[in-house]
Coordinates of C-alpha atoms in Angstrom, one line a residue:
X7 CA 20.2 24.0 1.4
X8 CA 17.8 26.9 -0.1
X9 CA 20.5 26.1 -3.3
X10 CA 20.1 22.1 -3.4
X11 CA 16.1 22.6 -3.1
X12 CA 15.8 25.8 -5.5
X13 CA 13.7 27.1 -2.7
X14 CA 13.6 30.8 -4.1
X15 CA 12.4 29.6 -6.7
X16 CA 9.5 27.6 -5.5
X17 CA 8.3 30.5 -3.8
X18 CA 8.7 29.1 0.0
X19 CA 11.1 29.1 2.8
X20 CA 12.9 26.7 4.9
X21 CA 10.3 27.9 7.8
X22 CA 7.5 26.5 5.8
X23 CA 9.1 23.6 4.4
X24 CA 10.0 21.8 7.6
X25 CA 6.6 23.0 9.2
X26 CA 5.2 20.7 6.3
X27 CA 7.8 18.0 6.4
X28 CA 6.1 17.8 10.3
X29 CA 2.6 17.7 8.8
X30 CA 3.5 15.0 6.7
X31 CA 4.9 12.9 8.9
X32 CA 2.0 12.9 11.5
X33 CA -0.3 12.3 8.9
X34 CA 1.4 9.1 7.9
X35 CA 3.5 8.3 10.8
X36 CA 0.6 5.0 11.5
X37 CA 2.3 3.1 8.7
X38 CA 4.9 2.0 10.6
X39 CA 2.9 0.3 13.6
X40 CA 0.3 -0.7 10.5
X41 CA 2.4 -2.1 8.0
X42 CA 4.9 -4.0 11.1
X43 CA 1.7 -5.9 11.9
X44 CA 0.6 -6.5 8.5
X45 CA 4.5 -7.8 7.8
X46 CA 4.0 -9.7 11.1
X47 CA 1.4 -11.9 9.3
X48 CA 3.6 -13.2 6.6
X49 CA 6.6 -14.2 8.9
X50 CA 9.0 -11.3 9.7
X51 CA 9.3 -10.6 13.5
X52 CA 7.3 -7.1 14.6
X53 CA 10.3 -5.6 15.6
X54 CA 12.6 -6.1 12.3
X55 CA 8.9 -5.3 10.5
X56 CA 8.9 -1.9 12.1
X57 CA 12.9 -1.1 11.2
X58 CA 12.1 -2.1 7.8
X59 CA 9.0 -0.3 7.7
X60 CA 11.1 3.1 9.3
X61 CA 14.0 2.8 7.2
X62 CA 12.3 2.0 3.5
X63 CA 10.1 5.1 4.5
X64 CA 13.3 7.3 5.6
X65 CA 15.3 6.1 2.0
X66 CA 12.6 6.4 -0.1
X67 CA 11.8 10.4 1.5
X68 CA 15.2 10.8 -0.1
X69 CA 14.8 9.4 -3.2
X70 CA 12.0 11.6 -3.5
X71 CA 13.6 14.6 -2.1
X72 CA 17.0 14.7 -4.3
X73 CA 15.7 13.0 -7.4
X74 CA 12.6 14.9 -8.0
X75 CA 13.1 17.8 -6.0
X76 CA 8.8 17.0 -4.6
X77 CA 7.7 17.0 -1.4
X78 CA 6.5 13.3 -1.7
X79 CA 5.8 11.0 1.2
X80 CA 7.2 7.5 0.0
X81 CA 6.6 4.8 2.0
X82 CA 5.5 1.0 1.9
X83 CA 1.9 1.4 0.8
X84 CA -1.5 0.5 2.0
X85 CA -3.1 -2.2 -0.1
X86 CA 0.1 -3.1 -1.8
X87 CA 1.1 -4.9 1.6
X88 CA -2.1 -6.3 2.0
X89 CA -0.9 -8.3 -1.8
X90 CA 2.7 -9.0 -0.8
X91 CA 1.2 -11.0 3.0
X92 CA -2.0 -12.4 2.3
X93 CA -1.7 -13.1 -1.5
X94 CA 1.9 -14.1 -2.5
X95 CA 2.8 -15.4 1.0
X96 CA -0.3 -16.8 2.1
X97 CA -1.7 -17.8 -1.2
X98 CA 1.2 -18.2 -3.4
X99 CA 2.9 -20.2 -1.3
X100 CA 5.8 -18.3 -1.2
X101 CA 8.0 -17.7 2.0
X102 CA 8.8 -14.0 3.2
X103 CA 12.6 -13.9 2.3
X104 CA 10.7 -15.3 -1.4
X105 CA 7.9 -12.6 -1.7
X106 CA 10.7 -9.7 -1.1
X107 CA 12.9 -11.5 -4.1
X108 CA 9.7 -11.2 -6.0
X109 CA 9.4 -7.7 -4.5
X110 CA 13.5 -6.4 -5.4
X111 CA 12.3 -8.5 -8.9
X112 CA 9.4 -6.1 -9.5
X113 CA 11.0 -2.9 -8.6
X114 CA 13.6 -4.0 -11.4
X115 CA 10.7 -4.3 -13.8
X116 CA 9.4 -0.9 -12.4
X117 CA 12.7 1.0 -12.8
X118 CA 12.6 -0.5 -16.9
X119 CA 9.1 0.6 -16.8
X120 CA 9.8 4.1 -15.4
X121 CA 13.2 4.7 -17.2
X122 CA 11.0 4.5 -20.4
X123 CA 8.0 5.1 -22.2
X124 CA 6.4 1.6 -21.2
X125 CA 4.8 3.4 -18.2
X126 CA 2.7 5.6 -20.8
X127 CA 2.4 2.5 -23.0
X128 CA 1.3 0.5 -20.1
X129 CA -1.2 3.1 -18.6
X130 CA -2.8 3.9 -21.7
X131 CA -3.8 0.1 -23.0
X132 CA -5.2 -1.4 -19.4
X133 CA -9.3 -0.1 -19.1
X134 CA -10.0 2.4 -17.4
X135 CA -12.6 0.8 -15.4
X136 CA -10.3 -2.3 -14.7
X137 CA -7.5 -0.1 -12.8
X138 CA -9.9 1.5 -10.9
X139 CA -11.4 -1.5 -10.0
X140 CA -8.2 -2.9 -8.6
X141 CA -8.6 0.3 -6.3
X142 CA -11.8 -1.0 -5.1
X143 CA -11.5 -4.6 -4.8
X144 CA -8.4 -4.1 -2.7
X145 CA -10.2 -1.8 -0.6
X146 CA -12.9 -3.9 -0.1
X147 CA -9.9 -6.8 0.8
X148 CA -8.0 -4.5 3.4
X149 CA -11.5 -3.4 5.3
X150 CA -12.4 -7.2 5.3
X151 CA -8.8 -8.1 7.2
X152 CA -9.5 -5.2 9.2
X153 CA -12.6 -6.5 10.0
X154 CA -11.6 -10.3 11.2
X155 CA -8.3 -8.7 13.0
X156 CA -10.9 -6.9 15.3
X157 CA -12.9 -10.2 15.6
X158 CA -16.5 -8.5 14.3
X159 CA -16.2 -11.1 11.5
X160 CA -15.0 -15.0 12.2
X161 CA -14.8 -17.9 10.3
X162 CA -17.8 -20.0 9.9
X163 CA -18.1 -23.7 8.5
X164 CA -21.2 -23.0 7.2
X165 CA -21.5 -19.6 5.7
X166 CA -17.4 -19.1 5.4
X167 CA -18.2 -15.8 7.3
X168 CA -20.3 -14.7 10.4
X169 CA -20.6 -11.9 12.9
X170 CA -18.5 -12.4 15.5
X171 CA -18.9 -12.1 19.4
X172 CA -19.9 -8.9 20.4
X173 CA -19.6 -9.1 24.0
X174 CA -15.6 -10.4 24.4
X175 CA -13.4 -7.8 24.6
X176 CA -11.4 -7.9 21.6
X177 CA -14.8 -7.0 19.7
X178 CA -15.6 -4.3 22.1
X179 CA -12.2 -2.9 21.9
X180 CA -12.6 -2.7 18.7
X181 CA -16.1 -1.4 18.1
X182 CA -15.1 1.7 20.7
X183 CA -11.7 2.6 18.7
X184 CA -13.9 2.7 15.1
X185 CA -16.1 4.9 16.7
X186 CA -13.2 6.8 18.4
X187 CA -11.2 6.8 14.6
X188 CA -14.0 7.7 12.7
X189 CA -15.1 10.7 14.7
X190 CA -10.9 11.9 14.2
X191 CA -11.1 11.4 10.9
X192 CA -14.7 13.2 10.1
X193 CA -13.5 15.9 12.5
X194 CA -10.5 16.2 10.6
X195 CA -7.8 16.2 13.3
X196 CA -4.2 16.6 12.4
X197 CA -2.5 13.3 12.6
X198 CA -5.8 11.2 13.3
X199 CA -5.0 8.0 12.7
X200 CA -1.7 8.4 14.8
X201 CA -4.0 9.7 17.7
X202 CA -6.3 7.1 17.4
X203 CA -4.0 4.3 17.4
X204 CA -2.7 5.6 20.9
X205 CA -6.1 6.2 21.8
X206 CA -6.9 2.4 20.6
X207 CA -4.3 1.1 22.4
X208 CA -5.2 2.9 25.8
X209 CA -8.8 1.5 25.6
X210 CA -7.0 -2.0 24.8
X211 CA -5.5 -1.6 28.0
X212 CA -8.5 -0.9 30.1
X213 CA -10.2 -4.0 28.4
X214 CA -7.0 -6.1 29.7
X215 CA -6.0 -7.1 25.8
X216 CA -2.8 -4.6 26.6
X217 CA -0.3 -5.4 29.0
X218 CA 2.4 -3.0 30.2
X219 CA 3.8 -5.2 32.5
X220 CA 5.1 -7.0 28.9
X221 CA 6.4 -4.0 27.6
X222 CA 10.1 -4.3 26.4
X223 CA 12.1 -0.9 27.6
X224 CA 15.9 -1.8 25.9
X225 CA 16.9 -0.2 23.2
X226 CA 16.2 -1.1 19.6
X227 CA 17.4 -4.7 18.6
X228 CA 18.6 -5.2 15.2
X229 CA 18.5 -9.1 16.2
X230 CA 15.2 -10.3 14.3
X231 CA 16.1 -7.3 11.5
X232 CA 19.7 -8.9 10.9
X233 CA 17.4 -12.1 9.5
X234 CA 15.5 -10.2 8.0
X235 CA 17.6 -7.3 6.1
X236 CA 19.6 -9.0 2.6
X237 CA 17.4 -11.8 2.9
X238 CA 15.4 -11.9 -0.6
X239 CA 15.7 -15.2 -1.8
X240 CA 15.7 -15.8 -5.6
X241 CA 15.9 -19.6 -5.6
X242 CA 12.1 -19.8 -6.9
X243 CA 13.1 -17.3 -9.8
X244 CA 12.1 -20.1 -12.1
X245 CA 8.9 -20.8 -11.0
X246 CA 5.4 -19.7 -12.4
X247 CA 4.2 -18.3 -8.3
X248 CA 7.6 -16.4 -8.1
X249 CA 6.6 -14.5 -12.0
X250 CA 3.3 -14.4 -11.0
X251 CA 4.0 -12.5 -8.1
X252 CA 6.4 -10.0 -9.2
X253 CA 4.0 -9.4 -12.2
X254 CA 1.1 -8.5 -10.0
X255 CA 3.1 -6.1 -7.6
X256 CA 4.4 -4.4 -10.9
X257 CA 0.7 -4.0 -11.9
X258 CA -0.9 -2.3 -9.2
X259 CA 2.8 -0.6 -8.8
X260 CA 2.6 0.9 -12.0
X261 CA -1.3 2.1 -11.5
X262 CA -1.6 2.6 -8.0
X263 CA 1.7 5.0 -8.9
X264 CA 1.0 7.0 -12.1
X265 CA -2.5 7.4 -10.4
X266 CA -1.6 9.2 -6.9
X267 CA 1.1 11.1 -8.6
X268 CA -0.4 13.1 -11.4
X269 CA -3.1 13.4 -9.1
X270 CA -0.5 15.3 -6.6
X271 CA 2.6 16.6 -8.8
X272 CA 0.4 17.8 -11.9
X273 CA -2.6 18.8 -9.9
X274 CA -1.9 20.0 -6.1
X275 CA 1.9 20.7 -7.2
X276 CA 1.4 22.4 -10.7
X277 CA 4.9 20.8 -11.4
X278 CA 3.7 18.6 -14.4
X279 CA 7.9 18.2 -15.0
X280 CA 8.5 16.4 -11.9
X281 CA 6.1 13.6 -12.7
X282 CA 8.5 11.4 -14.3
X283 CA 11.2 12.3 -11.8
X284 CA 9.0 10.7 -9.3
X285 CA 7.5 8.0 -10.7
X286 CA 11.6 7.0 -11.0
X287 CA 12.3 7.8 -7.3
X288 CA 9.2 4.9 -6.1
X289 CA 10.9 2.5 -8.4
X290 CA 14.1 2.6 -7.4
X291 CA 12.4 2.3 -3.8
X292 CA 10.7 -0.5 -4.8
X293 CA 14.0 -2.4 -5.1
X294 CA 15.3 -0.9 -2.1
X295 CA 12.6 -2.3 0.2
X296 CA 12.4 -5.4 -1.5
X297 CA 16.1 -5.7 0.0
X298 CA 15.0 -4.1 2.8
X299 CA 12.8 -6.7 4.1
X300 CA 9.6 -4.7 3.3
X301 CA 6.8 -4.3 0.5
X302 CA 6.6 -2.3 -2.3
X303 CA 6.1 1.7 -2.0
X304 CA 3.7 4.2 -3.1
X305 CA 3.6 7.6 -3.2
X306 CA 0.6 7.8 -0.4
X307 CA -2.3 10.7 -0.6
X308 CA -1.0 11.8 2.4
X309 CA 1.4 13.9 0.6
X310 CA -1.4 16.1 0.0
X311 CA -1.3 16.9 4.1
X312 CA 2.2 18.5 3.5
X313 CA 1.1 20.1 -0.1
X314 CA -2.0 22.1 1.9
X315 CA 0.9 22.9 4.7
X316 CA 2.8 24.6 2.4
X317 CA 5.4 22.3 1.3
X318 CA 6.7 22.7 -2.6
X319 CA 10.3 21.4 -2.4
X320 CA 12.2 17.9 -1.4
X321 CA 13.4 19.7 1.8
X322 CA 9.5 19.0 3.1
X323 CA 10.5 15.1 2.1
X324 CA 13.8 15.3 4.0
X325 CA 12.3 16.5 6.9
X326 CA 9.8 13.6 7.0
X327 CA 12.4 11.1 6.2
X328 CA 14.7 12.1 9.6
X329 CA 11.6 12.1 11.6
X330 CA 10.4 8.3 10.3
X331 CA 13.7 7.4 11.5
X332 CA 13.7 9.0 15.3
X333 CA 10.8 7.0 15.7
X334 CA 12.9 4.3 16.4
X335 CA 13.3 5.1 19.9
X336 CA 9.8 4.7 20.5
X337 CA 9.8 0.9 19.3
X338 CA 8.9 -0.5 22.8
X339 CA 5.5 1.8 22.5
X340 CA 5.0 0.9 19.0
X341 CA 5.5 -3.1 19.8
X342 CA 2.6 -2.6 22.6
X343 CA 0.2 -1.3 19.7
X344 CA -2.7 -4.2 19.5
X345 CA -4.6 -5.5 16.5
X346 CA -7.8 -3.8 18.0
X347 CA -6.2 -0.4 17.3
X348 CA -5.2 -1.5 14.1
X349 CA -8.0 -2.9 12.8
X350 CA -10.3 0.5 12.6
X351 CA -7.6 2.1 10.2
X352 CA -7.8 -0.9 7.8
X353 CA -11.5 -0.7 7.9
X354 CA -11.5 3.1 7.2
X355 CA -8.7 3.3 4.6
X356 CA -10.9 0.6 2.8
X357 CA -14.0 2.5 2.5
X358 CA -11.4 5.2 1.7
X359 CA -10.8 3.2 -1.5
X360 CA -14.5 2.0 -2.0
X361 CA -15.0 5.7 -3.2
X362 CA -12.8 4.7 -6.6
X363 CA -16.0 2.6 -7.6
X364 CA -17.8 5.8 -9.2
X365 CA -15.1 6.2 -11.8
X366 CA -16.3 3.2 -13.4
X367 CA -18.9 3.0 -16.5
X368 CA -21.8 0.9 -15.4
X369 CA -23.9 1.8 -18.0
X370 CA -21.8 -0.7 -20.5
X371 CA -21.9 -4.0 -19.4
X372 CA -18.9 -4.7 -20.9
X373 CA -17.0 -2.4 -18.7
X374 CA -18.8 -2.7 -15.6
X375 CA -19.0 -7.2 -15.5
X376 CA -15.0 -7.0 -15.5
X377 CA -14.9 -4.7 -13.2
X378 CA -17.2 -5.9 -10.6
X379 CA -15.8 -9.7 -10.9
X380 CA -12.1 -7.9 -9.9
X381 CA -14.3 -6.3 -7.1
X382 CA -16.2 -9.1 -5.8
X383 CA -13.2 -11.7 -6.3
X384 CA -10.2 -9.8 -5.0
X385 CA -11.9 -10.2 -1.2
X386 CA -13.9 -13.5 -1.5
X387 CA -10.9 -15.3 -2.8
X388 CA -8.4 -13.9 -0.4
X389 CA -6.0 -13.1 -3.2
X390 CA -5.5 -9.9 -5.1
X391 CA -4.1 -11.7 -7.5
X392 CA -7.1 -13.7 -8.7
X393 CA -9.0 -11.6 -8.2
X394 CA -7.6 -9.0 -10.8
X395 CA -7.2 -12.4 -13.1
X396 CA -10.9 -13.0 -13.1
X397 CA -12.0 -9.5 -14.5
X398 CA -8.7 -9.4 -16.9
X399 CA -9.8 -12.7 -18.2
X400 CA -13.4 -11.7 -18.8
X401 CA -12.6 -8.4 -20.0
X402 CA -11.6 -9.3 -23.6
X403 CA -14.4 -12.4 -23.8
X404 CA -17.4 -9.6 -22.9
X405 CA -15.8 -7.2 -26.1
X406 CA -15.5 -10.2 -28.5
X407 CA -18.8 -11.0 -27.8
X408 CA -20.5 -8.1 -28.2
X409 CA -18.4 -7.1 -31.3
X410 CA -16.0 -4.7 -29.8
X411 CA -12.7 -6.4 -30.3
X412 CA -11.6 -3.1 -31.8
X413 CA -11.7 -1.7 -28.5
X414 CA -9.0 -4.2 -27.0
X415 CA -5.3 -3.5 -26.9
X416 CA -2.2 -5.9 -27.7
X417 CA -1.2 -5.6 -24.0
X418 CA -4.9 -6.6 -22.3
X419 CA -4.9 -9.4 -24.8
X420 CA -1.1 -10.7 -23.4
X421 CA -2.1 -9.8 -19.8
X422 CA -5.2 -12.2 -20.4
X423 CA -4.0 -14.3 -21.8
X424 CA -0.9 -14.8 -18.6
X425 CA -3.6 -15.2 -16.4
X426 CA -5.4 -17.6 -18.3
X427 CA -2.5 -19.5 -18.5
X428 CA -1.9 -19.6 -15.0
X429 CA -5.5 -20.9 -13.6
X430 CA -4.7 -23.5 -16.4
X431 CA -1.4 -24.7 -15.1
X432 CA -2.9 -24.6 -11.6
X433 CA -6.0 -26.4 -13.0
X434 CA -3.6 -29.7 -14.5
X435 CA -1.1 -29.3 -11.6

């Protein structure tokens, strides 16, 4: 093992490197009651959501681990789920076992753009200020779901949007596990979204929104999953939603990726030559989940948690991988886990995201009108998708106009230009 890893020569042991592969696992181990009940909303059952969730988190550890030799936390990402459920399925029109053939599509797409220099290419000629206002916009998209899950905001047939009840007990419930969440997070507590989701669903209980007495105790069915697992339909490959879709979740793939990673492998890691390695290892995961009845990967910031612990190798990655997959034999606990506890680690991990907004130049319009229409769309039209067409649309307009065409690349001009196209077919369809 200390040979397969090159442990001596990243200067740590096997002591420290499952020590971290344990701190990275409780600081992301919420992703699989999180991202089950975000998967719930586009169709798949909660229980084949969870095995999915598990076992794209435990392959994608490995790919991590034995490709790139980083202690990389790989798992269906934040945000990225948040496009593939309320955006291709819910807006798109697409069906589940359709939005994961879009999904195994764009990791294909990702592997091309990986395996070469497009993801330089690609990287370079998108703005600055429009990739991080993806980051934003989404933010603002996942804290707004988190936010009508825990029934603070409702619909409303006049204003679209209104403050919800704040005496029923879903709203409570809610209110009591933000407060509980927040004050883990501030105080820094290892694993504090995990705690606070078991907190959450203990105060559910007490408010009579949990109910034990439903509580499934068998052992893990594969039932639902066996629906669910090789299902990625391709019979809407031809169509302009199915392109669509797979060209988004190769977009925010691509920067959501590229982003995290130097952020962790050139800068907490010092391992600048691992980078690409890595940035490989999420896209072949990408095609793995797409077949595993999940959506797309990132490489989450929670990496960092196993960085600080001491973790330098893929052993840390290993580690984290088996223990995703023992938490199988907690399903029936994870099953019981209610919106109310969910909904406080959507709203956080949005405002989380928020914080991207002051890497953008507001001082030239130009930059800053693009940005904010991706920010202010993304959540007000429900669809991540339009709402990064809105600002990649306006972005070249605002340059011509003000005589700074020169500033515009091939690829923003093509990108553009797809979206334009596809409000116009929408438009005459």
């Amino acid at each position: 093992m200390k040979g397969v890893f090159k442990l001596k020569q990243h200067e740590t042991t096997i002591k420290k490197e499952v020590l971290a592969g344990f701190t990275s696992f409780f600081s992301i181990v919420y992703i699989i009651a999180v991202n089950g009940n975000i998967l719930k909303d586009a169709g798949i059952p909660l229980e084949a959501g969870i095995i999915a969730t598990v076992l794209s988190s435990l392959i994608g550890c490995l790919l991590a681990a034995f490709i790139a030799n980083a202690p990389l936390i790989i798992v269906p990402g934040m945000g990225i789920n948040a496009l593939f459920t309320y955006t291709i399925v819910g807006s798109l029109g697409l069906n589940y076992m359709e939005a994961l053939g879009a999904v195994v599509l764009s990791g294909i797409l990702f592997v091309i753009v990986a395996f070469t220099k497009l993801s330089t290419i690609i990287s370079k000629a998108i703005p600055h200020s429009l990739k991080e206002s993806i980051t934003v916009g989404i933010g603002l998209f996942i804290a707004f779901i988190g936010l009508q899950k825990s029934g603070i905001i409702v619909g409303n047939s006049t204003s679209f949007v209104a403050l919800g009840d704040l005496s029923t007990p879903i709203v409570l419930a809610s209110i009591i596990n933000l407060i509980l969440t927040l004050f883990l997070f501030l105080k820094k507590v290892p694993g504090n979204f995990l705690i606070s989701i078991i907190l959450g669903t203990i105060v559910s209980y007490f408010f009579g929104i949990v109910h034990l007495s439903a509580m499934d105790t068998s052992f893990i069915s594969f039932e639902d999953y066996k629906n669910v697992f090789l299902s990625a339909d391709f019979g809407k490959l031809a169509t302009l939603p199915f392109w669509t879709a797979a060209f988004s979740l190769v977009l925010v793939l691509v920067f959501e990726n590229i982003g995290i990673l130097h952020s962790q492998v050139n800068g907490m890691l010092q391992q600048p030559e691992k980078n690409e390695k890595a940035l490989k290892a999420v896209s072949i995961s990408t095609v793995v989940c797409g077949f595993l009845g999940t959506s797309p990967p990132v490489s989450t910031v929670e990496t960092a948690a196993g960085i600080t612990a001491g973790g330098r190798t893929g052993l840390t990655s290993v580690v984290t991988g088996l223990l995703f997959l023992s938490s199988l034999f907690f399903m029936p606990f994870i099953k019981l886990v209610p919106d109310t506890a969910i909904a406080p680690i959507l709203i956080i991990i949005g405002g989380l995201m928020l914080t991207n907004v002051v890497n953008i130049d507001f001082t030239d319009f130009t930059e800053a009108f693009p940005a904010f229409l991706v920010i202010i769309m993304i959540p007000l039209t429900y669809s991540i998708v339009d709402g990064i067409a809105f600002g990649f649309i306006a972005y070249p307009l605002l340059k011509i106009f003000t005589n700074k065409q020169k500033q515009l690349s091939l690829s923003i001009i093509i990108i553009s230009i797809l979206f334009l196209t596809n409000f116009l077919l929408h438009a005459v369809g």
